[in-house]
Amino acid sequence: MRVPILDDINRRVFVKDVGLIWMGLALGTMGGCEDLAEAIKHRPIRRRLRTGSPQVDHDIATYREAVDKMKALAPGDLRSWLKQAEIHGTPSGFNFCEHGTIHFFDWHRAYLFYFEKICQDLTKDKKFGLPYWNWNQNPDIHSAFLDPASSLYMARSRNSMTGSWSITTAALDPILADTNFYTFGSQLEGTPHNNVHGYIGGTLGSYASARDPLFWMHHCMIDYCWAKWNLELGNNNTNDAAWVNHDNSHFVDAAGAAASATAGVTTLMPLISYQYESSAIGSSPAVEWKKTKHDYEKLEKKIRKGANIRFDVKQRIRISQRAAVSIGRPVSMQTGLSVNDFSRLLSLDPAKDRVFVSIDFAQLPATSDFAVRVFIGLPSASRSTPTDDPHFAGSFAFFGGPAATPPRAGTSEHQGQNMFLVNITETLQRLKRSQELKEGVPFSVQLVPVPFGGKFEREDTQLVLEKIDIITTPVIINPPE
Ligand SMILES: [Cu+2]
């Protein structure tokens, strides 16, 4: 086998014991003697779901064919539609998916990777890449998923994300600007990810969400957000060995055999196994990929190396130990911040520290047809307070329900499991400038549940929140390229 472009990448690949996995990542179902460099060069393109592109139309047709074929497989076939969805969850609960943990990104990336391989194999189209639904640029669901005669159709509560703050540029810009792998991932999950599931609703909002063909396009967008943040915006993943070596499993490859991928291996998938057609997310524009050998190698090296990223909490101020609230009523929590804590918060340099409201929840609420908006210093905040109010900081949503089962054992390796983070750095700065926030004025935090559809499914749904804290964590400064 001759490798004209990526000689030394290969040398490095094969001296490592993950060499064979790498080979598999690149070649997939292609023949074993395929030129690795060629395979990487021609790896599938995951395009932005849109109208007016013959290539995207072709991808949608291939995807539809794959879905039809998976639905036609014998029920016991592990590649079949329901078996694939079952890896993630069934109507009675989540199964192996990682939510609220530090493996949210890598678990779902590996899940999509093997699913795409099955689609490629069944349609005999080895260049097929899953299209991604960029809800920021195209908030409406693509019409191909709305035709009741199509296998891509499923009953949903809404056909557009328009009306949800979570996918707007105002919501996404600060998240994509977060240079910390952990806090970036946690916010991306709690805000756009969970909101899209719940707002679109129907099966997509349930534990069985992967049964909706649109699930894969939504998660492909989540994966693109991670890839854009990492490969295009130059942020680093953590190189913590416990994270890198974590094995994500319970997947099924194109041959129907058990498959897995470590978190470390998934970091290179968008570089080796598939590529994203770049598009804008919020104010972050589409970028033209430079594909010289040098650029590629530099990027590969950087991704492989990661960085010593941790989630360091410099200051933690407890607002409430436990709050059991009814979603029909906003809660306002006033806190007796010590003079010391308060002056530290007010004097923080936003270039050096980020401030979050951090919220743990004890269990999933019985319904999840709402988002929770977070305000600072506005005790009168209600569901009619607009998101452009200067006291508004952000919002998060829950994913799952209504038939809640306890979280699967063994997923709590992260101290912040089921934790939501809302970045309040900008809100604090704004309120400080307007003199609303100053020493001597009580500091308060409001949590305002807002129903997706104008009214709650069940107004008396109980929300049990624990450890509502204000935390500060240092901004990660990425070293220059
Ligand atoms: Cu999801």
PDB file of N, CA and C and ligand atoms in Angstrom, residues 88 99 104 108 193 197 215 218-219 399, ligand 1:
ATOM      1  N   HIS A  88     -30.112   3.801  21.899  1.00  0.00           N
ATOM      2  CA  HIS A  88     -30.270   5.094  22.574  1.00  0.00           C
ATOM      3  C   HIS A  88     -31.328   5.008  23.668  1.00  0.00           C
ATOM      4  N   HIS A  99     -26.150  11.198  28.530  1.00  0.00           N
ATOM      5  CA  HIS A  99     -26.701  12.544  28.662  1.00  0.00           C
ATOM      6  C   HIS A  99     -26.320  13.074  30.026  1.00  0.00           C
ATOM      7  N   PHE A 104     -21.249  12.972  26.510  1.00  0.00           N
ATOM      8  CA  PHE A 104     -22.364  13.300  25.617  1.00  0.00           C
ATOM      9  C   PHE A 104     -21.880  13.414  24.162  1.00  0.00           C
ATOM     10  N   HIS A 108     -22.350  10.102  21.286  1.00  0.00           N
ATOM     11  CA  HIS A 108     -23.240  10.333  20.146  1.00  0.00           C
ATOM     12  C   HIS A 108     -22.464  10.374  18.822  1.00  0.00           C
ATOM     13  N   HIS A 193     -29.487  21.527  22.284  1.00  0.00           N
ATOM     14  CA  HIS A 193     -29.790  20.097  22.140  1.00  0.00           C
ATOM     15  C   HIS A 193     -31.111  19.704  22.791  1.00  0.00           C
ATOM     16  N   HIS A 197     -35.043  18.818  20.979  1.00  0.00           N
ATOM     17  CA  HIS A 197     -35.791  17.587  21.261  1.00  0.00           C
ATOM     18  C   HIS A 197     -37.204  17.915  21.755  1.00  0.00           C
ATOM     19  N   PHE A 215     -34.033  12.641  14.172  1.00  0.00           N
ATOM     20  CA  PHE A 215     -33.088  12.558  15.295  1.00  0.00           C
ATOM     21  C   PHE A 215     -31.649  12.619  14.793  1.00  0.00           C
ATOM     22  N   HIS A 218     -30.537  16.007  13.619  1.00  0.00           N
ATOM     23  CA  HIS A 218     -30.363  16.897  14.773  1.00  0.00           C
ATOM     24  C   HIS A 218     -29.028  16.584  15.456  1.00  0.00           C
ATOM     25  N   HIS A 219     -28.771  15.305  15.690  1.00  0.00           N
ATOM     26  CA  HIS A 219     -27.521  14.955  16.367  1.00  0.00           C
ATOM     27  C   HIS A 219     -26.303  15.191  15.499  1.00  0.00           C
ATOM     28  N   PHE A 399     -34.666  16.892  28.716  1.00  0.00           N
ATOM     29  CA  PHE A 399     -34.871  15.963  27.620  1.00  0.00           C
ATOM     30  C   PHE A 399     -35.217  14.605  28.213  1.00  0.00           C
TER      31      PHE A 399
HETATM   32 CU    CU B   1     -30.249  14.051  21.665  1.00  0.00          CU
END
